[in-house]
């Protein structure tokens, strides 16, 4: 990519972002039953139809590949993108197929790459980054399109970029372990594809904010056991606005003006991932909200039900979510505080001015956050990593920034931090200086009488 091509790409990105002021919703409907979903994408590239069963392939094996122009809000740019359908593993350990996109930097040589985890946060696979890059335009896909503004600087610095559809082909929103396996197998697939020029000697950095931080952290957590050969290639993880203990987040955003919309989104996503049915516990209002959102995105959820609480969504006898056994089991499975400690350096940034985005709660034992993510949970996780053998953890808390506001500030610092890791500089540490946070112990079921 010469300077003229770079200028064309930048122009296309800016034009696309401006055009996104009124994006067109084109998400295809999917079937949902008993908390599960089956995606039927109109693009045949996303379907594996081979005679050989998926279980016969190794995680990360490539099933299909194609090269196309990188699109921004439906506008093709001169940049080429390699898309791969690959075998991976879902949250229940079953073989599945997913898609990732690799964009080669013309200033690089394949020696360094960034796995960028998108914060597209959607319950529709049509909103995934690979579909936006292929030219799909949807309301929920606006975020994945706008993230081109983050990817461009990485490419210009010489990093090849790998962009997995972290939620998988069923859009299992908030199901962290699945985000992690999807991301690790995405990197494996990229390494096993000659056209990407990535290889077993390529150094990788992990980068993600908000929903992307879920994937980034779970990737770093699972790598030593799930993909030990890749763990050796990782230079570090940079993340911000992190979801740690989802049960805490649901209490924190309860009744918020905007972010309470993640309550039904998380219920749907986690139900899909673990094949559980929470509908018997929901009130008429709850069933209505879940039905409206089952194929929606974060755009459809935020500020659509200001002030709505869990009690509004649940039947009276389930006003305490911990009285629902499947709920307790699910949130404990995706609690990062109960997962392993990453072995690679980490940079974690977290806002703490949630009032700026309409979240005023300070629940006992939970406290404040950035509007959706709980700062005390993130502090405890960082402290836990320090205490369990990883002293290369840098933690920053932004007390005057909210979730959305912290993102650009964090991104610049996170990129600089990653640059230093690729340069081989010693990782800075905040260990010993991180304030105490919340308990991350598993949720306990309550008994209703």
Tab-separated table of C-alpha atoms in Angstrom:
chain	number	residue	atom	x	y	z
A	1	UNK	CA	0.000	0.000	0.000
A	2	UNK	CA	1.788	3.153	-1.208
A	3	UNK	CA	1.134	6.637	0.134
A	4	UNK	CA	-1.496	7.325	-2.511
A	5	UNK	CA	-3.326	4.103	-1.650
A	6	UNK	CA	-3.144	4.990	2.044
A	7	UNK	CA	-4.668	8.383	1.301
A	8	UNK	CA	-7.463	6.736	-0.696
A	9	UNK	CA	-8.155	4.361	2.176
A	10	UNK	CA	-8.258	7.194	4.699
A	11	UNK	CA	-10.612	9.160	2.462
A	12	UNK	CA	-12.886	6.150	2.030
A	13	UNK	CA	-12.973	5.576	5.782
A	14	UNK	CA	-13.877	9.180	6.558
A	15	UNK	CA	-16.497	9.214	3.800
A	16	UNK	CA	-17.970	5.998	5.133
A	17	UNK	CA	-18.158	7.301	8.673
A	18	UNK	CA	-19.996	10.417	7.507
A	19	UNK	CA	-22.360	8.316	5.396
A	20	UNK	CA	-23.120	6.197	8.450
A	21	UNK	CA	-25.182	8.967	9.970
A	22	UNK	CA	-28.223	7.136	8.559
A	23	UNK	CA	-27.219	3.513	7.919
A	24	UNK	CA	-29.655	1.054	6.412
A	25	UNK	CA	-30.812	-1.933	8.450
A	26	UNK	CA	-30.418	-5.098	6.382
A	27	UNK	CA	-29.908	-7.771	9.020
A	28	UNK	CA	-31.331	-11.104	7.985
A	29	UNK	CA	-33.729	-12.782	10.405
A	30	UNK	CA	-32.696	-15.942	12.224
A	31	UNK	CA	-34.690	-18.600	14.048
A	32	UNK	CA	-34.607	-18.629	17.854
A	33	UNK	CA	-36.089	-21.364	20.033
A	34	UNK	CA	-35.586	-22.246	23.688
A	35	UNK	CA	-32.681	-19.854	24.104
A	36	UNK	CA	-30.799	-21.073	21.039
A	37	UNK	CA	-30.393	-19.739	17.527
A	38	UNK	CA	-29.513	-21.105	14.125
A	39	UNK	CA	-27.990	-18.605	11.730
A	40	UNK	CA	-28.788	-18.879	8.027
A	41	UNK	CA	-26.590	-16.375	6.236
A	42	UNK	CA	-27.427	-15.459	2.646
A	43	UNK	CA	-23.701	-15.482	1.846
A	44	UNK	CA	-22.737	-19.146	1.297
A	45	UNK	CA	-19.149	-18.441	2.350
A	46	UNK	CA	-20.263	-18.563	5.984
A	47	UNK	CA	-21.634	-22.111	5.778
A	48	UNK	CA	-19.533	-25.229	6.025
A	49	UNK	CA	-21.090	-27.874	3.788
A	50	UNK	CA	-18.194	-30.305	3.406
A	51	UNK	CA	-18.710	-34.053	3.656
A	52	UNK	CA	-15.979	-34.367	6.271
A	53	UNK	CA	-17.331	-33.681	9.793
A	54	UNK	CA	-16.037	-30.579	11.546
A	55	UNK	CA	-14.760	-32.735	14.401
A	56	UNK	CA	-12.275	-34.318	11.985
A	57	UNK	CA	-10.483	-30.973	11.569
A	58	UNK	CA	-8.047	-29.420	14.018
A	59	UNK	CA	-9.063	-26.184	15.708
A	60	UNK	CA	-7.843	-23.442	13.409
A	61	UNK	CA	-7.925	-25.483	10.203
A	62	UNK	CA	-9.088	-23.457	7.209
A	63	UNK	CA	-12.288	-24.640	5.530
A	64	UNK	CA	-12.692	-21.888	2.913
A	65	UNK	CA	-10.877	-18.713	1.907
A	66	UNK	CA	-11.473	-15.709	-0.308
A	67	UNK	CA	-9.871	-12.338	-1.070
A	68	UNK	CA	-11.946	-9.198	-1.542
A	69	UNK	CA	-11.757	-5.434	-1.275
A	70	UNK	CA	-12.032	-3.991	2.226
A	71	UNK	CA	-15.325	-2.074	2.464
A	72	UNK	CA	-16.224	0.779	4.793
A	73	UNK	CA	-19.991	1.364	5.079
A	74	UNK	CA	-20.438	-0.450	1.772
A	75	UNK	CA	-17.768	1.606	0.000
A	76	UNK	CA	-14.966	-0.541	-1.487
A	77	UNK	CA	-11.434	0.653	-0.767
A	78	UNK	CA	-8.221	-0.336	-2.591
A	79	UNK	CA	-7.177	-2.400	0.432
A	80	UNK	CA	-7.411	-6.185	0.074
A	81	UNK	CA	-8.778	-8.443	2.815
A	82	UNK	CA	-8.367	-12.211	3.118
A	83	UNK	CA	-11.330	-13.938	4.738
A	84	UNK	CA	-11.151	-17.429	6.200
A	85	UNK	CA	-13.828	-19.864	7.328
A	86	UNK	CA	-12.147	-22.012	9.967
A	87	UNK	CA	-12.878	-24.722	12.492
A	88	UNK	CA	-13.115	-23.641	16.114
A	89	UNK	CA	-14.757	-24.693	19.398
A	90	UNK	CA	-17.878	-23.268	21.025
A	91	UNK	CA	-18.476	-22.616	24.743
A	92	UNK	CA	-19.616	-26.198	25.295
A	93	UNK	CA	-16.564	-27.720	23.647
A	94	UNK	CA	-18.332	-28.613	20.407
A	95	UNK	CA	-16.707	-28.120	16.987
A	96	UNK	CA	-18.034	-25.100	15.100
A	97	UNK	CA	-17.143	-22.921	12.133
A	98	UNK	CA	-16.348	-19.217	12.243
A	99	UNK	CA	-14.941	-16.453	10.033
A	100	UNK	CA	-11.982	-14.134	10.422
A	101	UNK	CA	-10.460	-11.424	8.238
A	102	UNK	CA	-6.757	-10.773	7.674
A	103	UNK	CA	-5.560	-7.435	6.323
A	104	UNK	CA	-1.925	-7.230	5.285
A	105	UNK	CA	0.007	-4.025	5.806
A	106	UNK	CA	2.141	-2.991	2.867
A	107	UNK	CA	4.586	-1.516	5.379
A	108	UNK	CA	5.049	-4.833	7.159
A	109	UNK	CA	6.826	-8.101	6.494
A	110	UNK	CA	4.682	-10.617	8.352
A	111	UNK	CA	6.829	-10.495	11.475
A	112	UNK	CA	4.285	-8.643	13.620
A	113	UNK	CA	0.502	-8.611	13.736
A	114	UNK	CA	-2.332	-7.394	15.935
A	115	UNK	CA	-5.419	-9.474	16.603
A	116	UNK	CA	-8.099	-6.802	16.852
A	117	UNK	CA	-11.231	-7.840	18.737
A	118	UNK	CA	-14.211	-5.734	17.666
A	119	UNK	CA	-16.815	-4.284	20.042
A	120	UNK	CA	-19.644	-4.883	17.559
A	121	UNK	CA	-21.854	-6.278	20.397
A	122	UNK	CA	-24.797	-7.788	18.555
A	123	UNK	CA	-27.230	-10.691	18.649
A	124	UNK	CA	-27.200	-10.956	14.858
A	125	UNK	CA	-24.291	-12.559	12.972
A	126	UNK	CA	-25.085	-10.158	10.121
A	127	UNK	CA	-23.457	-7.382	12.185
A	128	UNK	CA	-20.062	-9.082	12.488
A	129	UNK	CA	-16.896	-7.332	11.288
A	130	UNK	CA	-16.268	-9.818	8.468
A	131	UNK	CA	-19.624	-8.974	6.911
A	132	UNK	CA	-19.021	-5.238	7.235
A	133	UNK	CA	-15.615	-5.672	5.592
A	134	UNK	CA	-17.253	-7.697	2.790
A	135	UNK	CA	-19.617	-4.790	2.087
A	136	UNK	CA	-22.697	-5.536	4.186
A	137	UNK	CA	-24.406	-2.449	5.585
A	138	UNK	CA	-26.618	-2.819	8.630
A	139	UNK	CA	-27.579	-0.681	11.601
A	140	UNK	CA	-25.872	-3.051	14.039
A	141	UNK	CA	-22.853	-3.296	11.750
A	142	UNK	CA	-22.189	0.441	11.963
A	143	UNK	CA	-19.782	-0.122	14.857
A	144	UNK	CA	-17.688	-2.673	12.965
A	145	UNK	CA	-17.522	-0.275	10.018
A	146	UNK	CA	-16.504	2.699	12.159
A	147	UNK	CA	-13.711	0.666	13.755
A	148	UNK	CA	-11.787	1.076	10.507
A	149	UNK	CA	-10.614	4.344	12.078
A	150	UNK	CA	-8.785	2.248	14.695
A	151	UNK	CA	-7.391	-0.289	12.238
A	152	UNK	CA	-5.893	2.268	9.842
A	153	UNK	CA	-3.142	3.456	12.257
A	154	UNK	CA	-2.151	-0.147	12.986
A	155	UNK	CA	-1.751	-0.887	9.276
A	156	UNK	CA	0.221	2.294	8.712
A	157	UNK	CA	2.593	1.235	11.509
A	158	UNK	CA	3.359	-1.995	9.670
A	159	UNK	CA	1.159	-4.371	11.648
A	160	UNK	CA	-0.820	-6.989	9.780
A	161	UNK	CA	-4.275	-7.134	11.362
A	162	UNK	CA	-6.425	-10.174	12.139
A	163	UNK	CA	-10.097	-9.391	12.860
A	164	UNK	CA	-12.147	-12.364	14.110
A	165	UNK	CA	-15.919	-12.498	14.376
A	166	UNK	CA	-15.490	-13.037	18.101
A	167	UNK	CA	-19.138	-13.905	18.869
A	168	UNK	CA	-19.208	-16.741	16.354
A	169	UNK	CA	-21.810	-17.531	13.742
A	170	UNK	CA	-24.654	-17.590	16.271
A	171	UNK	CA	-23.763	-14.183	17.735
A	172	UNK	CA	-23.422	-15.486	21.286
A	173	UNK	CA	-23.134	-12.071	22.916
A	174	UNK	CA	-21.233	-11.929	26.255
A	175	UNK	CA	-20.219	-15.627	26.189
A	176	UNK	CA	-16.572	-14.940	27.047
A	177	UNK	CA	-14.989	-18.416	26.751
A	178	UNK	CA	-16.371	-18.772	23.227
A	179	UNK	CA	-14.970	-15.352	22.328
A	180	UNK	CA	-11.565	-16.643	23.421
A	181	UNK	CA	-11.545	-19.879	21.422
A	182	UNK	CA	-12.889	-18.068	18.347
A	183	UNK	CA	-10.019	-15.585	18.596
A	184	UNK	CA	-7.260	-18.136	19.207
A	185	UNK	CA	-8.404	-20.339	16.318
A	186	UNK	CA	-8.665	-17.236	14.146
A	187	UNK	CA	-4.944	-16.635	14.705
A	188	UNK	CA	-4.206	-20.296	14.002
A	189	UNK	CA	-6.153	-20.088	10.738
A	190	UNK	CA	-4.279	-16.947	9.710
A	191	UNK	CA	-0.927	-18.628	10.362
A	192	UNK	CA	-1.943	-21.696	8.325
A	193	UNK	CA	-2.872	-19.633	5.256
A	194	UNK	CA	0.003	-18.836	2.915
A	195	UNK	CA	-1.620	-15.705	1.468
A	196	UNK	CA	-1.541	-13.949	4.837
A	197	UNK	CA	2.291	-14.345	5.100
A	198	UNK	CA	1.834	-14.864	8.839
A	199	UNK	CA	3.701	-17.806	10.314
A	200	UNK	CA	4.861	-19.592	13.459
A	201	UNK	CA	7.460	-16.889	14.044
A	202	UNK	CA	5.054	-13.938	13.796
A	203	UNK	CA	4.634	-11.976	17.013
A	204	UNK	CA	1.031	-11.116	17.908
A	205	UNK	CA	-0.506	-8.491	20.158
A	206	UNK	CA	-4.103	-8.609	21.400
A	207	UNK	CA	-6.165	-5.410	21.311
A	208	UNK	CA	-9.801	-4.825	22.270
A	209	UNK	CA	-12.165	-2.458	24.071
A	210	UNK	CA	-15.559	-3.142	25.683
A	211	UNK	CA	-17.006	-6.209	23.924
A	212	UNK	CA	-13.587	-6.544	22.317
A	213	UNK	CA	-11.993	-6.637	25.759
A	214	UNK	CA	-14.106	-9.674	26.640
A	215	UNK	CA	-12.495	-11.528	23.749
A	216	UNK	CA	-9.052	-10.101	24.454
A	217	UNK	CA	-9.000	-11.152	28.103
A	218	UNK	CA	-10.465	-14.603	27.545
A	219	UNK	CA	-7.969	-15.149	24.700
A	220	UNK	CA	-5.063	-14.376	27.014
A	221	UNK	CA	-6.608	-16.546	29.764
A	222	UNK	CA	-7.239	-19.603	27.567
A	223	UNK	CA	-4.083	-19.460	25.439
A	224	UNK	CA	-1.697	-21.382	27.741
A	225	UNK	CA	-3.965	-24.450	27.872
A	226	UNK	CA	-6.004	-24.208	24.646
A	227	UNK	CA	-3.276	-22.965	22.286
A	228	UNK	CA	0.140	-23.210	24.022
A	229	UNK	CA	1.996	-22.835	20.734
A	230	UNK	CA	0.262	-19.488	20.164
A	231	UNK	CA	0.836	-18.322	23.727
A	232	UNK	CA	4.564	-18.271	22.907
A	233	UNK	CA	3.881	-15.882	20.023
A	234	UNK	CA	1.840	-13.374	22.054
A	235	UNK	CA	3.651	-10.242	23.203
A	236	UNK	CA	0.802	-8.903	25.347
A	237	UNK	CA	-2.854	-7.969	25.664
A	238	UNK	CA	-4.253	-4.417	25.726
A	239	UNK	CA	-7.853	-4.011	26.820
A	240	UNK	CA	-10.225	-1.427	28.229
A	241	UNK	CA	-13.780	-1.259	29.586
A	242	UNK	CA	-13.717	-4.878	30.732
A	243	UNK	CA	-16.573	-7.197	31.701
A	244	UNK	CA	-15.363	-9.339	34.608
A	245	UNK	CA	-18.257	-10.671	36.720
A	246	UNK	CA	-21.477	-10.309	34.685
A	247	UNK	CA	-23.783	-10.788	37.686
A	248	UNK	CA	-22.280	-7.602	39.171
A	249	UNK	CA	-22.769	-5.690	35.932
A	250	UNK	CA	-26.450	-6.592	35.766
A	251	UNK	CA	-26.945	-5.134	39.246
A	252	UNK	CA	-24.855	-2.064	38.399
A	253	UNK	CA	-26.872	-1.159	35.266
A	254	UNK	CA	-30.227	-2.068	36.833
A	255	UNK	CA	-32.557	0.875	36.255
A	256	UNK	CA	-29.950	2.874	34.308
A	257	UNK	CA	-31.030	5.336	31.652
A	258	UNK	CA	-29.146	3.691	28.776
A	259	UNK	CA	-26.939	0.727	29.651
A	260	UNK	CA	-29.703	-1.365	31.234
A	261	UNK	CA	-30.341	-2.627	27.703
A	262	UNK	CA	-27.430	-5.022	28.135
A	263	UNK	CA	-29.513	-7.028	30.646
A	264	UNK	CA	-31.754	-8.677	28.023
A	265	UNK	CA	-28.867	-8.841	25.529
A	266	UNK	CA	-26.719	-10.805	27.966
A	267	UNK	CA	-29.616	-13.108	28.851
A	268	UNK	CA	-30.150	-13.955	25.186
A	269	UNK	CA	-26.463	-14.350	24.306
A	270	UNK	CA	-25.495	-16.525	27.237
A	271	UNK	CA	-28.674	-18.623	26.833
A	272	UNK	CA	-27.695	-19.335	23.248
A	273	UNK	CA	-24.126	-20.199	24.113
A	274	UNK	CA	-25.017	-22.696	26.833
A	275	UNK	CA	-28.370	-23.921	25.448
A	276	UNK	CA	-30.437	-22.827	28.417
A	277	UNK	CA	-33.938	-21.415	28.511
A	278	UNK	CA	-34.584	-18.467	30.816
A	279	UNK	CA	-37.991	-17.578	29.396
A	280	UNK	CA	-39.994	-19.430	32.123
A	281	UNK	CA	-38.611	-16.936	34.643
A	282	UNK	CA	-39.499	-13.802	32.679
A	283	UNK	CA	-42.544	-11.578	33.092
A	284	UNK	CA	-44.739	-10.489	30.215
A	285	UNK	CA	-42.597	-7.372	29.932
A	286	UNK	CA	-39.405	-9.427	29.977
A	287	UNK	CA	-40.644	-11.767	27.255
A	288	UNK	CA	-41.605	-8.790	25.101
A	289	UNK	CA	-38.203	-7.124	25.481
A	290	UNK	CA	-36.322	-10.360	24.776
A	291	UNK	CA	-38.412	-11.034	21.674
A	292	UNK	CA	-37.753	-7.537	20.356
A	293	UNK	CA	-33.991	-7.907	20.903
A	294	UNK	CA	-33.324	-11.504	19.882
A	295	UNK	CA	-31.732	-10.390	16.600
A	296	UNK	CA	-30.818	-6.872	17.698
A	297	UNK	CA	-27.566	-5.094	18.419
A	298	UNK	CA	-26.309	-2.734	21.082
A	299	UNK	CA	-27.768	0.054	18.935
A	300	UNK	CA	-31.221	-1.453	19.442
A	301	UNK	CA	-30.727	-1.920	23.191
A	302	UNK	CA	-29.198	1.302	24.516
A	303	UNK	CA	-31.649	3.866	25.933
A	304	UNK	CA	-34.674	2.020	24.554
A	305	UNK	CA	-36.026	1.163	28.014
A	306	UNK	CA	-34.755	3.915	30.344
A	307	UNK	CA	-35.141	2.998	33.991
A	308	UNK	CA	-36.087	-0.627	33.316
A	309	UNK	CA	-34.974	-2.999	36.073
A	310	UNK	CA	-34.499	-6.727	36.469
A	311	UNK	CA	-37.694	-6.812	38.555
A	312	UNK	CA	-39.584	-5.384	35.581
A	313	UNK	CA	-38.356	-8.255	33.419
A	314	UNK	CA	-38.762	-11.143	35.870
A	315	UNK	CA	-41.768	-12.816	37.413
A	316	UNK	CA	-42.327	-11.657	41.025
A	317	UNK	CA	-41.022	-14.887	42.496
A	318	UNK	CA	-37.715	-14.380	40.645
A	319	UNK	CA	-37.039	-10.777	41.637
A	320	UNK	CA	-33.655	-12.032	42.853
A	321	UNK	CA	-31.839	-13.375	39.755
A	322	UNK	CA	-29.822	-15.712	41.972
A	323	UNK	CA	-33.019	-17.642	42.634
A	324	UNK	CA	-32.754	-18.930	39.049
A	325	UNK	CA	-30.339	-21.914	38.992
A	326	UNK	CA	-29.505	-21.750	35.250
A	327	UNK	CA	-28.691	-18.039	35.614
A	328	UNK	CA	-26.283	-18.690	38.486
A	329	UNK	CA	-24.586	-21.533	36.612
A	330	UNK	CA	-24.164	-19.436	33.473
A	331	UNK	CA	-22.764	-16.279	35.086
A	332	UNK	CA	-20.272	-18.339	37.074
A	333	UNK	CA	-18.975	-19.928	33.863
A	334	UNK	CA	-18.183	-16.509	32.396
A	335	UNK	CA	-16.728	-14.893	35.530
A	336	UNK	CA	-13.119	-13.995	34.693
A	337	UNK	CA	-12.303	-13.971	38.384
A	338	UNK	CA	-12.678	-17.755	38.347
A	339	UNK	CA	-10.517	-18.267	35.249
A	340	UNK	CA	-6.779	-18.761	34.929
A	341	UNK	CA	-4.151	-16.011	35.029
A	342	UNK	CA	-2.622	-14.933	31.692
A	343	UNK	CA	1.118	-15.496	31.372
A	344	UNK	CA	1.734	-12.538	29.038
A	345	UNK	CA	1.984	-8.809	29.889
A	346	UNK	CA	-1.269	-6.864	30.066
A	347	UNK	CA	-2.448	-3.255	29.869
A	348	UNK	CA	-5.892	-2.666	31.378
A	349	UNK	CA	-7.715	0.682	31.287
A	350	UNK	CA	-11.027	1.324	33.023
A	351	UNK	CA	-13.303	4.364	33.220
A	352	UNK	CA	-15.191	5.212	36.417
A	353	UNK	CA	-17.525	8.123	35.651
A	354	UNK	CA	-20.663	6.184	34.764
A	355	UNK	CA	-22.902	9.038	35.838
A	356	UNK	CA	-21.922	10.765	32.592
A	357	UNK	CA	-23.817	8.038	30.719
A	358	UNK	CA	-26.831	7.829	33.012
A	359	UNK	CA	-25.774	5.081	35.420
A	360	UNK	CA	-25.982	6.365	38.983
A	361	UNK	CA	-26.015	3.092	40.925
A	362	UNK	CA	-23.554	2.218	43.690
A	363	UNK	CA	-24.739	-1.271	44.753
A	364	UNK	CA	-23.178	-2.575	47.994
A	365	UNK	CA	-20.155	-4.724	47.232
A	366	UNK	CA	-20.112	-3.516	43.628
A	367	UNK	CA	-19.754	0.270	43.657
A	368	UNK	CA	-19.260	2.462	40.625
A	369	UNK	CA	-18.056	1.981	37.090
A	370	UNK	CA	-17.961	3.564	33.656
A	371	UNK	CA	-21.702	3.236	33.059
A	372	UNK	CA	-21.705	-0.453	32.158
A	373	UNK	CA	-18.449	-2.007	33.419
A	374	UNK	CA	-17.658	-2.196	37.148
A	375	UNK	CA	-14.367	-0.563	38.123
A	376	UNK	CA	-14.021	-2.498	41.384
A	377	UNK	CA	-14.251	-5.803	39.526
A	378	UNK	CA	-11.520	-4.803	37.098
A	379	UNK	CA	-9.226	-3.639	39.911
A	380	UNK	CA	-9.608	-6.953	41.709
A	381	UNK	CA	-8.893	-8.916	38.535
A	382	UNK	CA	-5.711	-6.920	37.910
A	383	UNK	CA	-4.637	-7.416	41.539
A	384	UNK	CA	-5.420	-11.128	41.243
A	385	UNK	CA	-3.172	-11.448	38.205
A	386	UNK	CA	-0.363	-9.728	40.085
A	387	UNK	CA	-0.840	-12.017	43.086
A	388	UNK	CA	-0.875	-15.209	41.029
A	389	UNK	CA	2.379	-14.855	39.155
A	390	UNK	CA	1.964	-12.171	36.475
A	391	UNK	CA	3.784	-9.032	37.604
A	392	UNK	CA	3.642	-7.452	34.129
A	393	UNK	CA	0.203	-5.914	34.571
A	394	UNK	CA	-0.324	-2.201	33.964
A	395	UNK	CA	-3.650	-0.894	35.311
A	396	UNK	CA	-5.090	2.581	34.778
A	397	UNK	CA	-8.392	3.941	36.111
A	398	UNK	CA	-9.961	7.002	34.516
A	399	UNK	CA	-12.137	8.556	37.196
A	400	UNK	CA	-13.341	11.418	34.968
A	401	UNK	CA	-14.173	9.291	31.926
A	402	UNK	CA	-17.170	7.079	31.151
A	403	UNK	CA	-17.321	3.979	28.979
A	404	UNK	CA	-17.628	5.745	25.639
A	405	UNK	CA	-15.461	8.664	26.680
A	406	UNK	CA	-12.590	6.513	27.900
A	407	UNK	CA	-12.236	4.615	24.639
A	408	UNK	CA	-10.239	7.147	22.537
A	409	UNK	CA	-8.005	8.081	25.478
A	410	UNK	CA	-7.339	4.426	26.249
A	411	UNK	CA	-6.781	3.478	22.579
A	412	UNK	CA	-3.849	5.859	22.064
A	413	UNK	CA	-2.174	4.647	25.244
A	414	UNK	CA	-2.897	1.000	24.462
A	415	UNK	CA	-1.327	1.267	21.001
A	416	UNK	CA	1.789	2.890	22.470
A	417	UNK	CA	1.964	0.134	25.096
A	418	UNK	CA	1.741	-2.548	22.400
A	419	UNK	CA	4.400	-0.805	20.308
A	420	UNK	CA	6.774	-1.135	23.261
A	421	UNK	CA	5.995	-4.836	23.675
A	422	UNK	CA	6.792	-5.500	20.022
A	423	UNK	CA	9.992	-3.490	20.454
A	424	UNK	CA	11.047	-5.841	23.248
A	425	UNK	CA	10.950	-3.262	26.020
A	426	UNK	CA	10.315	-4.421	29.578
A	427	UNK	CA	6.613	-4.270	30.456
A	428	UNK	CA	5.671	-1.688	33.112
A	429	UNK	CA	3.803	-2.819	36.205
A	430	UNK	CA	1.187	-1.418	38.548
A	431	UNK	CA	1.381	-4.408	40.878
A	432	UNK	CA	1.416	-3.315	44.501
A	433	UNK	CA	-0.262	-0.003	43.666
A	434	UNK	CA	-3.725	-1.085	42.476
A	435	UNK	CA	-6.490	-0.154	44.958
A	436	UNK	CA	-8.637	-2.937	46.363
A	437	UNK	CA	-11.845	-3.867	44.568
A	438	UNK	CA	-14.751	-6.272	44.834
A	439	UNK	CA	-15.006	-9.955	45.621
A	440	UNK	CA	-15.028	-12.082	42.477
A	441	UNK	CA	-16.232	-15.211	44.223
A	442	UNK	CA	-18.838	-17.304	42.375
A	443	UNK	CA	-22.478	-16.342	42.721
A	444	UNK	CA	-24.439	-18.426	45.215
A	445	UNK	CA	-28.017	-19.519	44.533
A	446	UNK	CA	-30.714	-18.203	46.799
A	447	UNK	CA	-33.762	-20.175	47.817
A	448	UNK	CA	-37.189	-18.594	47.431
A	449	UNK	CA	-40.061	-19.640	49.665
